[in-house]
Amino acid sequence: MDLKSTIRVIEGYPIEGVSFKDITTLLKDKEAFNYSLDLLEEALEGLEFDYIVGIESRGFIFGAPLADRLNKGFVPVRKPGKLPGEIEKISYDLEYGNNELEMHKDAIGKGDRVIIVDDLIATGGSAKAAAKLVETLGAEVTAFEFLIELDDLNGRDVLKDYKVISLVKYDH
Ligand SMILES: O=P(O)(O)OC[C@H]1O[C@H](OP(=O)(O)OP(=O)(O)O)[C@H](O)[C@@H]1O
Ligand SMILES: Nc1ncnc2[nH]cnc12
């Protein structure tokens, strides 16, 4: 199956110059959604880890079912103000705008190995911020896994010290 053909591209959203990769068209196609999870699962074969960490919100859509398939726990990295317990917080820049991410302090710790999952890597800012949260809590990032990679935005360079897996590539 050609996964790319199920992803809709909308130019100029949310601001001029951005070529937005809309995964809602993939998600509503049950074969494409299932196949994307098959590929995400297969690509992690041979890696040892304890948890899937998903980045809100689109990272939850792939991260949670992937954790269930792999019989691992799922840990959310959330946008500000959503987690009820004691949190670790970090600020970061996006392709458009900036944001903050938070994680429960007691969610993971020393000796834990995690896979960080998101739908897309653009600048790599969100992924790097999530890794810093994981590492601040004493855990280790085994790999990053994305459905989509935007090559020209060089997010992979930002994550050069890590294993990075992506399924579908675009120039930008
Ligand atoms: O590599 P980066 O430049 O950091 O960009 C990628 C991030 O941007 C999008 O999330 P967004 O913050 O738009 O939130 P959403 O998932 O809630 O739509 C996407 O889902 C990634 O998390
Ligand atoms: N070009 C893009 N398409 C979809 N989601 C994004 N998040 C950051 N950049 C994006």
Short mmCIF file of N, CA and C and ligand atoms in Angstrom, two decimals:
data_model
loop_
_atom_site.label_atom_id
_atom_site.label_comp_id
_atom_site.label_asym_id
_atom_site.label_seq_id
_atom_site.Cartn_x
_atom_site.Cartn_y
_atom_site.Cartn_z
N MET A 1 0.83 -1.21 0.00
CA MET A 1 0.00 0.00 0.00
C MET A 1 0.87 1.26 0.00
N ASP A 2 0.41 2.28 -0.75
CA ASP A 2 1.13 3.55 -0.81
C ASP A 2 0.54 4.50 0.25
N LEU A 3 1.19 4.52 1.42
CA LEU A 3 0.67 5.33 2.53
C LEU A 3 0.59 6.81 2.17
N LYS A 4 1.60 7.26 1.40
CA LYS A 4 1.67 8.69 1.06
C LYS A 4 0.40 9.15 0.34
N SER A 5 -0.14 8.27 -0.48
CA SER A 5 -1.32 8.66 -1.25
C SER A 5 -2.56 8.84 -0.37
N THR A 6 -2.49 8.38 0.88
CA THR A 6 -3.63 8.54 1.79
C THR A 6 -3.49 9.80 2.67
N ILE A 7 -2.35 10.48 2.57
CA ILE A 7 -2.13 11.70 3.36
C ILE A 7 -2.47 12.90 2.47
N ARG A 8 -3.35 13.78 2.97
CA ARG A 8 -3.75 14.95 2.17
C ARG A 8 -2.80 16.11 2.48
N VAL A 9 -2.36 16.81 1.44
CA VAL A 9 -1.46 17.95 1.64
C VAL A 9 -2.26 19.24 1.39
N ILE A 10 -2.24 20.13 2.39
CA ILE A 10 -2.95 21.41 2.26
C ILE A 10 -1.94 22.54 2.35
N GLU A 11 -1.79 23.25 1.23
CA GLU A 11 -0.79 24.34 1.18
C GLU A 11 -1.33 25.57 1.92
N GLY A 12 -0.42 26.25 2.65
CA GLY A 12 -0.77 27.51 3.29
C GLY A 12 -1.54 27.38 4.59
N TYR A 13 -1.55 26.20 5.18
CA TYR A 13 -2.18 26.00 6.50
C TYR A 13 -1.10 25.63 7.50
N PRO A 14 -1.10 26.16 8.72
CA PRO A 14 -2.00 27.20 9.25
C PRO A 14 -1.57 28.61 8.90
N ILE A 15 -0.39 28.76 8.27
CA ILE A 15 0.07 30.08 7.82
C ILE A 15 0.70 29.91 6.45
N GLU A 16 0.81 31.02 5.70
CA GLU A 16 1.39 31.00 4.37
C GLU A 16 2.79 30.38 4.39
N GLY A 17 3.09 29.57 3.40
CA GLY A 17 4.43 28.98 3.30
C GLY A 17 4.51 27.58 3.89
N VAL A 18 3.55 27.20 4.71
CA VAL A 18 3.57 25.85 5.30
C VAL A 18 2.77 24.89 4.41
N SER A 19 3.35 23.75 4.12
CA SER A 19 2.68 22.70 3.35
C SER A 19 2.23 21.65 4.37
N PHE A 20 0.96 21.73 4.77
CA PHE A 20 0.48 20.93 5.90
C PHE A 20 0.15 19.51 5.49
N LYS A 21 0.70 18.55 6.20
CA LYS A 21 0.43 17.13 5.93
C LYS A 21 -0.72 16.69 6.84
N ASP A 22 -1.87 16.49 6.23
CA ASP A 22 -3.10 16.20 6.96
C ASP A 22 -3.30 14.69 7.05
N ILE A 23 -3.13 14.15 8.26
CA ILE A 23 -3.24 12.69 8.45
C ILE A 23 -4.68 12.22 8.65
N THR A 24 -5.64 13.15 8.73
CA THR A 24 -7.02 12.71 8.99
C THR A 24 -7.52 11.81 7.86
N THR A 25 -7.02 12.03 6.65
CA THR A 25 -7.45 11.21 5.51
C THR A 25 -6.87 9.79 5.62
N LEU A 26 -5.68 9.68 6.17
CA LEU A 26 -5.10 8.35 6.42
C LEU A 26 -5.87 7.64 7.54
N LEU A 27 -6.19 8.38 8.59
CA LEU A 27 -6.83 7.77 9.77
C LEU A 27 -8.21 7.21 9.47
N LYS A 28 -8.94 7.88 8.58
CA LYS A 28 -10.31 7.40 8.32
C LYS A 28 -10.31 6.20 7.37
N ASP A 29 -9.17 5.93 6.75
CA ASP A 29 -9.01 4.77 5.86
C ASP A 29 -8.50 3.61 6.73
N LYS A 30 -9.38 2.66 7.06
CA LYS A 30 -8.98 1.66 8.08
C LYS A 30 -7.80 0.81 7.65
N GLU A 31 -7.70 0.52 6.33
CA GLU A 31 -6.54 -0.27 5.86
C GLU A 31 -5.24 0.54 6.02
N ALA A 32 -5.31 1.82 5.68
CA ALA A 32 -4.10 2.65 5.76
C ALA A 32 -3.67 2.85 7.21
N PHE A 33 -4.64 3.08 8.09
CA PHE A 33 -4.32 3.28 9.52
C PHE A 33 -3.69 1.99 10.08
N ASN A 34 -4.34 0.86 9.76
CA ASN A 34 -3.83 -0.42 10.25
C ASN A 34 -2.43 -0.70 9.71
N TYR A 35 -2.25 -0.42 8.41
CA TYR A 35 -0.95 -0.67 7.77
C TYR A 35 0.13 0.25 8.36
N SER A 36 -0.22 1.50 8.66
CA SER A 36 0.78 2.40 9.24
C SER A 36 1.23 1.87 10.60
N LEU A 37 0.30 1.31 11.37
CA LEU A 37 0.67 0.72 12.67
C LEU A 37 1.52 -0.54 12.47
N ASP A 38 1.20 -1.33 11.44
CA ASP A 38 2.03 -2.51 11.12
C ASP A 38 3.48 -2.08 10.88
N LEU A 39 3.64 -1.02 10.07
CA LEU A 39 5.01 -0.58 9.73
C LEU A 39 5.72 0.02 10.93
N LEU A 40 5.00 0.78 11.74
CA LEU A 40 5.62 1.37 12.94
C LEU A 40 6.05 0.25 13.89
N GLU A 41 5.23 -0.80 13.98
CA GLU A 41 5.53 -1.94 14.85
C GLU A 41 6.76 -2.69 14.33
N GLU A 42 6.75 -3.00 13.04
CA GLU A 42 7.87 -3.75 12.44
C GLU A 42 9.20 -3.04 12.59
N ALA A 43 9.18 -1.72 12.44
CA ALA A 43 10.43 -0.95 12.47
C ALA A 43 11.09 -0.96 13.85
N LEU A 44 10.33 -1.33 14.88
CA LEU A 44 10.89 -1.37 16.24
C LEU A 44 11.43 -2.75 16.61
N GLU A 45 11.29 -3.71 15.67
CA GLU A 45 11.75 -5.07 15.96
C GLU A 45 13.23 -5.07 16.34
N GLY A 46 13.56 -5.78 17.40
CA GLY A 46 14.96 -5.89 17.83
C GLY A 46 15.38 -4.82 18.82
N LEU A 47 14.56 -3.78 19.00
CA LEU A 47 14.91 -2.73 19.96
C LEU A 47 14.33 -3.08 21.33
N GLU A 48 15.10 -2.78 22.35
CA GLU A 48 14.64 -3.07 23.72
C GLU A 48 14.18 -1.79 24.38
N PHE A 49 12.97 -1.77 24.87
CA PHE A 49 12.45 -0.58 25.53
C PHE A 49 11.30 -0.95 26.45
N ASP A 50 10.95 0.02 27.33
CA ASP A 50 9.95 -0.26 28.36
C ASP A 50 8.62 0.45 28.10
N TYR A 51 8.68 1.66 27.51
CA TYR A 51 7.47 2.46 27.31
C TYR A 51 7.46 3.12 25.94
N ILE A 52 6.25 3.38 25.47
CA ILE A 52 6.05 4.28 24.34
C ILE A 52 5.65 5.63 24.92
N VAL A 53 6.39 6.67 24.53
CA VAL A 53 6.05 8.04 24.93
C VAL A 53 5.45 8.73 23.72
N GLY A 54 4.23 9.24 23.84
CA GLY A 54 3.56 9.91 22.72
C GLY A 54 3.45 11.40 22.99
N ILE A 55 3.65 12.20 21.92
CA ILE A 55 3.58 13.66 22.05
C ILE A 55 2.18 14.14 21.64
N GLU A 56 1.53 14.90 22.55
CA GLU A 56 0.18 15.42 22.28
C GLU A 56 0.16 16.30 21.03
N SER A 57 -0.87 16.30 20.20
CA SER A 57 -1.94 15.34 20.31
C SER A 57 -1.83 14.23 19.26
N ARG A 58 -1.25 14.58 18.11
CA ARG A 58 -1.24 13.57 17.05
C ARG A 58 -0.33 12.38 17.37
N GLY A 59 0.62 12.58 18.26
CA GLY A 59 1.48 11.48 18.68
C GLY A 59 0.71 10.45 19.50
N PHE A 60 -0.42 10.90 20.10
CA PHE A 60 -1.25 9.95 20.86
C PHE A 60 -1.97 8.98 19.92
N ILE A 61 -2.34 9.50 18.75
CA ILE A 61 -3.15 8.70 17.80
C ILE A 61 -2.39 7.45 17.35
N PHE A 62 -1.08 7.61 17.18
CA PHE A 62 -0.25 6.46 16.76
C PHE A 62 0.41 5.78 17.96
N GLY A 63 0.83 6.57 18.94
CA GLY A 63 1.58 6.01 20.06
C GLY A 63 0.77 5.07 20.92
N ALA A 64 -0.47 5.41 21.21
CA ALA A 64 -1.27 4.57 22.13
C ALA A 64 -1.59 3.20 21.51
N PRO A 65 -2.11 3.13 20.27
CA PRO A 65 -2.36 1.80 19.71
C PRO A 65 -1.07 1.00 19.50
N LEU A 66 0.02 1.70 19.22
CA LEU A 66 1.30 1.02 19.04
C LEU A 66 1.75 0.39 20.36
N ALA A 67 1.61 1.13 21.46
CA ALA A 67 1.97 0.59 22.78
C ALA A 67 1.14 -0.65 23.07
N ASP A 68 -0.15 -0.59 22.77
CA ASP A 68 -1.03 -1.73 23.02
C ASP A 68 -0.59 -2.94 22.20
N ARG A 69 -0.29 -2.72 20.92
CA ARG A 69 0.17 -3.83 20.07
C ARG A 69 1.45 -4.47 20.60
N LEU A 70 2.34 -3.62 21.16
CA LEU A 70 3.65 -4.11 21.60
C LEU A 70 3.64 -4.55 23.06
N ASN A 71 2.46 -4.48 23.69
CA ASN A 71 2.32 -4.85 25.09
C ASN A 71 3.23 -4.02 26.00
N LYS A 72 3.28 -2.71 25.72
CA LYS A 72 4.06 -1.78 26.55
C LYS A 72 3.12 -0.74 27.13
N GLY A 73 3.57 -0.07 28.19
CA GLY A 73 2.80 1.04 28.73
C GLY A 73 2.94 2.27 27.85
N PHE A 74 1.95 3.17 27.93
CA PHE A 74 1.97 4.42 27.16
C PHE A 74 2.10 5.59 28.12
N VAL A 75 3.04 6.50 27.84
CA VAL A 75 3.24 7.68 28.68
C VAL A 75 3.02 8.93 27.83
N PRO A 76 2.09 9.81 28.22
CA PRO A 76 1.83 11.02 27.44
C PRO A 76 2.77 12.17 27.79
N VAL A 77 3.25 12.85 26.74
CA VAL A 77 3.88 14.17 26.89
C VAL A 77 2.80 15.15 26.46
N ARG A 78 2.41 16.08 27.36
CA ARG A 78 1.22 16.89 27.09
C ARG A 78 1.50 18.38 26.95
N LYS A 79 0.57 19.07 26.31
CA LYS A 79 0.59 20.53 26.22
C LYS A 79 0.33 21.07 27.64
N PRO A 80 0.66 22.37 27.88
CA PRO A 80 0.62 22.89 29.26
C PRO A 80 -0.75 22.80 29.95
N GLY A 81 -0.67 22.50 31.24
CA GLY A 81 -1.87 22.57 32.08
C GLY A 81 -2.80 21.38 32.02
N LYS A 82 -2.39 20.30 31.39
CA LYS A 82 -3.29 19.15 31.21
C LYS A 82 -3.03 18.01 32.19
N LEU A 83 -1.82 17.97 32.74
CA LEU A 83 -1.49 16.84 33.61
C LEU A 83 -1.74 17.21 35.07
N PRO A 84 -2.41 16.35 35.83
CA PRO A 84 -2.83 16.70 37.19
C PRO A 84 -1.75 16.54 38.26
N GLY A 85 -0.76 15.72 38.00
CA GLY A 85 0.26 15.44 39.02
C GLY A 85 1.42 16.43 38.95
N GLU A 86 2.48 16.11 39.68
CA GLU A 86 3.69 16.96 39.64
C GLU A 86 4.34 16.83 38.28
N ILE A 87 4.70 17.96 37.66
CA ILE A 87 5.18 17.91 36.28
C ILE A 87 6.60 18.46 36.09
N GLU A 88 7.25 17.97 35.03
CA GLU A 88 8.49 18.54 34.50
C GLU A 88 8.06 19.28 33.24
N LYS A 89 8.60 20.49 33.00
CA LYS A 89 8.13 21.34 31.90
C LYS A 89 9.30 21.80 31.02
N ILE A 90 9.04 21.99 29.71
CA ILE A 90 10.07 22.53 28.82
C ILE A 90 9.43 23.39 27.73
N SER A 91 10.11 24.47 27.30
CA SER A 91 9.64 25.34 26.21
C SER A 91 10.43 25.02 24.95
N TYR A 92 9.79 25.18 23.76
CA TYR A 92 10.49 24.87 22.51
C TYR A 92 9.83 25.61 21.35
N ASP A 93 10.51 25.68 20.19
CA ASP A 93 10.00 26.35 18.99
C ASP A 93 9.40 25.34 18.02
N LEU A 94 8.37 25.77 17.29
CA LEU A 94 7.73 24.94 16.27
C LEU A 94 8.02 25.50 14.87
N GLU A 95 7.64 24.74 13.81
CA GLU A 95 7.74 25.27 12.44
C GLU A 95 6.94 26.58 12.38
N TYR A 96 5.80 26.61 13.08
CA TYR A 96 5.02 27.84 13.23
C TYR A 96 4.73 28.03 14.71
N GLY A 97 5.22 29.12 15.29
CA GLY A 97 4.96 29.42 16.70
C GLY A 97 5.86 28.68 17.67
N ASN A 98 5.46 28.73 18.95
CA ASN A 98 6.23 27.98 19.95
C ASN A 98 5.26 27.34 20.93
N ASN A 99 5.83 26.51 21.79
CA ASN A 99 4.97 25.73 22.66
C ASN A 99 5.71 25.27 23.90
N GLU A 100 4.97 24.68 24.80
CA GLU A 100 5.57 24.07 25.98
C GLU A 100 5.06 22.65 26.09
N LEU A 101 5.88 21.78 26.63
CA LEU A 101 5.46 20.40 26.84
C LEU A 101 5.70 20.02 28.29
N GLU A 102 4.88 19.11 28.78
CA GLU A 102 4.99 18.67 30.17
C GLU A 102 4.86 17.16 30.27
N MET A 103 5.45 16.64 31.32
CA MET A 103 5.39 15.20 31.57
C MET A 103 5.28 15.00 33.09
N HIS A 104 4.55 13.98 33.49
CA HIS A 104 4.49 13.68 34.92
C HIS A 104 5.86 13.24 35.42
N LYS A 105 6.29 13.83 36.53
CA LYS A 105 7.63 13.52 37.07
C LYS A 105 7.78 12.06 37.44
N ASP A 106 6.68 11.43 37.87
CA ASP A 106 6.80 10.04 38.31
C ASP A 106 6.46 9.03 37.20
N ALA A 107 6.31 9.53 35.97
CA ALA A 107 5.89 8.63 34.87
C ALA A 107 7.01 7.65 34.49
N ILE A 108 8.22 8.15 34.43
CA ILE A 108 9.37 7.31 34.09
C ILE A 108 10.56 7.75 34.94
N GLY A 109 11.59 6.93 34.96
CA GLY A 109 12.75 7.29 35.76
C GLY A 109 13.98 6.50 35.35
N LYS A 110 14.98 6.57 36.19
CA LYS A 110 16.27 5.94 35.93
C LYS A 110 16.10 4.47 35.53
N GLY A 111 16.79 4.09 34.47
CA GLY A 111 16.75 2.70 34.02
C GLY A 111 15.67 2.42 33.00
N ASP A 112 14.69 3.34 32.85
CA ASP A 112 13.64 3.14 31.84
C ASP A 112 14.14 3.54 30.46
N ARG A 113 13.76 2.74 29.44
CA ARG A 113 14.09 3.05 28.05
C ARG A 113 12.79 3.29 27.31
N VAL A 114 12.76 4.35 26.50
CA VAL A 114 11.50 4.70 25.84
C VAL A 114 11.69 4.91 24.34
N ILE A 115 10.58 4.71 23.61
CA ILE A 115 10.48 5.12 22.22
C ILE A 115 9.57 6.33 22.19
N ILE A 116 10.03 7.44 21.61
CA ILE A 116 9.19 8.63 21.49
C ILE A 116 8.51 8.62 20.13
N VAL A 117 7.17 8.68 20.14
CA VAL A 117 6.38 8.57 18.91
C VAL A 117 5.62 9.86 18.63
N ASP A 118 5.65 10.28 17.36
CA ASP A 118 4.81 11.40 16.92
C ASP A 118 4.39 11.14 15.48
N ASP A 119 3.38 11.90 15.03
CA ASP A 119 2.94 11.69 13.64
C ASP A 119 3.95 12.24 12.66
N LEU A 120 4.66 13.32 13.05
CA LEU A 120 5.47 14.05 12.06
C LEU A 120 6.66 14.73 12.71
N ILE A 121 7.80 14.73 12.02
CA ILE A 121 8.92 15.55 12.45
C ILE A 121 9.15 16.65 11.41
N ALA A 122 9.13 17.90 11.89
CA ALA A 122 9.39 19.06 11.03
C ALA A 122 10.76 19.61 11.44
N THR A 123 10.79 20.60 12.35
CA THR A 123 12.08 21.13 12.81
C THR A 123 12.76 20.21 13.83
N GLY A 124 11.99 19.32 14.40
CA GLY A 124 12.54 18.44 15.44
C GLY A 124 12.42 19.05 16.83
N GLY A 125 11.86 20.27 16.91
CA GLY A 125 11.77 20.96 18.20
C GLY A 125 10.94 20.20 19.23
N SER A 126 9.80 19.69 18.80
CA SER A 126 8.92 18.97 19.75
C SER A 126 9.60 17.69 20.23
N ALA A 127 10.20 16.98 19.27
CA ALA A 127 10.84 15.69 19.59
C ALA A 127 12.02 15.91 20.54
N LYS A 128 12.83 16.92 20.24
CA LYS A 128 14.00 17.19 21.09
C LYS A 128 13.55 17.58 22.50
N ALA A 129 12.48 18.40 22.56
CA ALA A 129 11.96 18.82 23.87
C ALA A 129 11.47 17.59 24.65
N ALA A 130 10.78 16.68 23.96
CA ALA A 130 10.29 15.47 24.63
C ALA A 130 11.47 14.64 25.14
N ALA A 131 12.54 14.56 24.34
CA ALA A 131 13.72 13.80 24.76
C ALA A 131 14.35 14.43 26.00
N LYS A 132 14.39 15.77 26.02
CA LYS A 132 14.97 16.45 27.20
C LYS A 132 14.14 16.15 28.44
N LEU A 133 12.82 16.12 28.30
CA LEU A 133 11.97 15.78 29.45
C LEU A 133 12.27 14.37 29.94
N VAL A 134 12.33 13.44 28.98
CA VAL A 134 12.62 12.03 29.32
C VAL A 134 13.96 11.92 30.05
N GLU A 135 14.96 12.62 29.52
CA GLU A 135 16.30 12.51 30.10
C GLU A 135 16.41 13.24 31.44
N THR A 136 15.69 14.36 31.58
CA THR A 136 15.67 15.07 32.87
C THR A 136 15.13 14.16 33.96
N LEU A 137 14.21 13.29 33.58
CA LEU A 137 13.63 12.36 34.57
C LEU A 137 14.51 11.12 34.77
N GLY A 138 15.65 11.08 34.09
CA GLY A 138 16.63 10.00 34.31
C GLY A 138 16.48 8.81 33.39
N ALA A 139 15.50 8.85 32.47
CA ALA A 139 15.29 7.72 31.55
C ALA A 139 16.08 7.95 30.24
N GLU A 140 16.01 6.96 29.35
CA GLU A 140 16.85 6.95 28.15
C GLU A 140 15.96 6.82 26.91
N VAL A 141 16.31 7.55 25.83
CA VAL A 141 15.55 7.45 24.58
C VAL A 141 16.21 6.39 23.69
N THR A 142 15.51 5.28 23.46
CA THR A 142 16.05 4.21 22.61
C THR A 142 15.94 4.61 21.13
N ALA A 143 14.83 5.24 20.76
CA ALA A 143 14.64 5.71 19.38
C ALA A 143 13.46 6.66 19.31
N PHE A 144 13.43 7.42 18.20
CA PHE A 144 12.26 8.22 17.85
C PHE A 144 11.58 7.54 16.68
N GLU A 145 10.27 7.59 16.67
CA GLU A 145 9.56 7.02 15.52
C GLU A 145 8.45 7.98 15.06
N PHE A 146 8.49 8.30 13.75
CA PHE A 146 7.52 9.22 13.15
C PHE A 146 6.89 8.56 11.94
N LEU A 147 5.65 8.91 11.70
CA LEU A 147 5.02 8.47 10.46
C LEU A 147 5.61 9.28 9.30
N ILE A 148 5.73 10.60 9.48
CA ILE A 148 6.13 11.52 8.40
C ILE A 148 7.37 12.31 8.79
N GLU A 149 8.29 12.45 7.83
CA GLU A 149 9.49 13.28 8.03
C GLU A 149 9.54 14.35 6.94
N LEU A 150 9.73 15.61 7.34
CA LEU A 150 9.89 16.70 6.38
C LEU A 150 11.39 16.97 6.25
N ASP A 151 11.98 16.43 5.21
CA ASP A 151 13.44 16.41 5.04
C ASP A 151 14.14 17.76 5.14
N ASP A 152 13.61 18.75 4.40
CA ASP A 152 14.32 20.04 4.30
C ASP A 152 14.34 20.83 5.60
N LEU A 153 13.51 20.44 6.55
CA LEU A 153 13.49 21.18 7.82
C LEU A 153 14.54 20.64 8.80
N ASN A 154 15.23 19.58 8.36
CA ASN A 154 16.43 19.08 9.07
C ASN A 154 16.22 18.66 10.52
N GLY A 155 15.02 18.19 10.82
CA GLY A 155 14.76 17.71 12.18
C GLY A 155 15.69 16.57 12.57
N ARG A 156 16.06 15.78 11.57
CA ARG A 156 16.95 14.64 11.84
C ARG A 156 18.31 15.11 12.39
N ASP A 157 18.76 16.30 11.91
CA ASP A 157 20.04 16.84 12.43
C ASP A 157 19.92 17.21 13.91
N VAL A 158 18.76 17.74 14.27
CA VAL A 158 18.52 18.11 15.67
C VAL A 158 18.57 16.86 16.56
N LEU A 159 18.21 15.72 15.96
CA LEU A 159 18.19 14.45 16.72
C LEU A 159 19.38 13.56 16.35
N LYS A 160 20.48 14.19 15.95
CA LYS A 160 21.61 13.42 15.37
C LYS A 160 22.20 12.39 16.33
N ASP A 161 22.02 12.59 17.62
CA ASP A 161 22.59 11.65 18.59
C ASP A 161 21.68 10.44 18.86
N TYR A 162 20.56 10.37 18.14
CA TYR A 162 19.57 9.32 18.41
C TYR A 162 19.27 8.51 17.15
N LYS A 163 18.68 7.33 17.37
CA LYS A 163 18.13 6.55 16.26
C LYS A 163 16.79 7.17 15.88
N VAL A 164 16.62 7.46 14.59
CA VAL A 164 15.38 8.10 14.11
C VAL A 164 14.76 7.25 13.01
N ILE A 165 13.50 6.85 13.21
CA ILE A 165 12.77 6.04 12.22
C ILE A 165 11.63 6.89 11.67
N SER A 166 11.46 6.90 10.33
CA SER A 166 10.27 7.54 9.76
C SER A 166 9.79 6.68 8.59
N LEU A 167 8.48 6.76 8.30
CA LEU A 167 7.91 5.90 7.27
C LEU A 167 7.77 6.59 5.93
N VAL A 168 7.38 7.86 5.93
CA VAL A 168 7.07 8.59 4.70
C VAL A 168 7.81 9.92 4.70
N LYS A 169 8.50 10.23 3.59
CA LYS A 169 9.27 11.49 3.56
C LYS A 169 8.70 12.47 2.54
N TYR A 170 8.75 13.75 2.89
CA TYR A 170 8.46 14.86 1.98
C TYR A 170 9.67 15.79 2.02
N ASP A 171 9.84 16.63 0.98
CA ASP A 171 10.93 17.62 1.03
C ASP A 171 10.69 18.64 2.14
N HIS A 172 9.42 19.14 2.22
CA HIS A 172 9.13 20.14 3.24
C HIS A 172 7.64 20.09 3.59
O1 LIG B 1 9.22 18.94 14.47
P1 LIG B 1 8.43 20.12 14.96
O2 LIG B 1 8.80 21.41 14.24
O3 LIG B 1 8.45 20.29 16.44
O4 LIG B 1 6.90 19.90 14.52
C1 LIG B 1 6.25 18.69 14.66
C2 LIG B 1 5.15 18.76 15.68
O5 LIG B 1 4.12 19.68 15.26
C3 LIG B 1 2.87 19.01 15.24
O6 LIG B 1 2.20 19.12 16.44
P2 LIG B 1 1.43 20.41 16.92
O7 LIG B 1 2.26 21.11 17.95
O8 LIG B 1 0.98 21.21 15.73
O9 LIG B 1 0.22 19.82 17.73
P3 LIG B 1 -0.95 18.76 17.48
O10 LIG B 1 -0.31 17.39 17.40
O11 LIG B 1 -1.75 18.91 18.71
O12 LIG B 1 -1.69 19.10 16.22
C4 LIG B 1 3.24 17.55 15.02
O13 LIG B 1 2.20 16.68 15.45
C5 LIG B 1 4.49 17.40 15.83
O14 LIG B 1 4.21 17.19 17.22
N1 LIG B 2 4.02 20.86 7.71
C1 LIG B 2 3.35 20.26 8.72
N2 LIG B 2 2.29 19.47 8.47
C2 LIG B 2 1.62 18.89 9.50
N3 LIG B 2 1.95 19.04 10.77
C3 LIG B 2 3.02 19.81 11.07
N4 LIG B 2 3.62 20.11 12.23
C4 LIG B 2 4.67 20.92 11.98
N5 LIG B 2 4.78 21.14 10.65
C5 LIG B 2 3.76 20.46 10.06
#
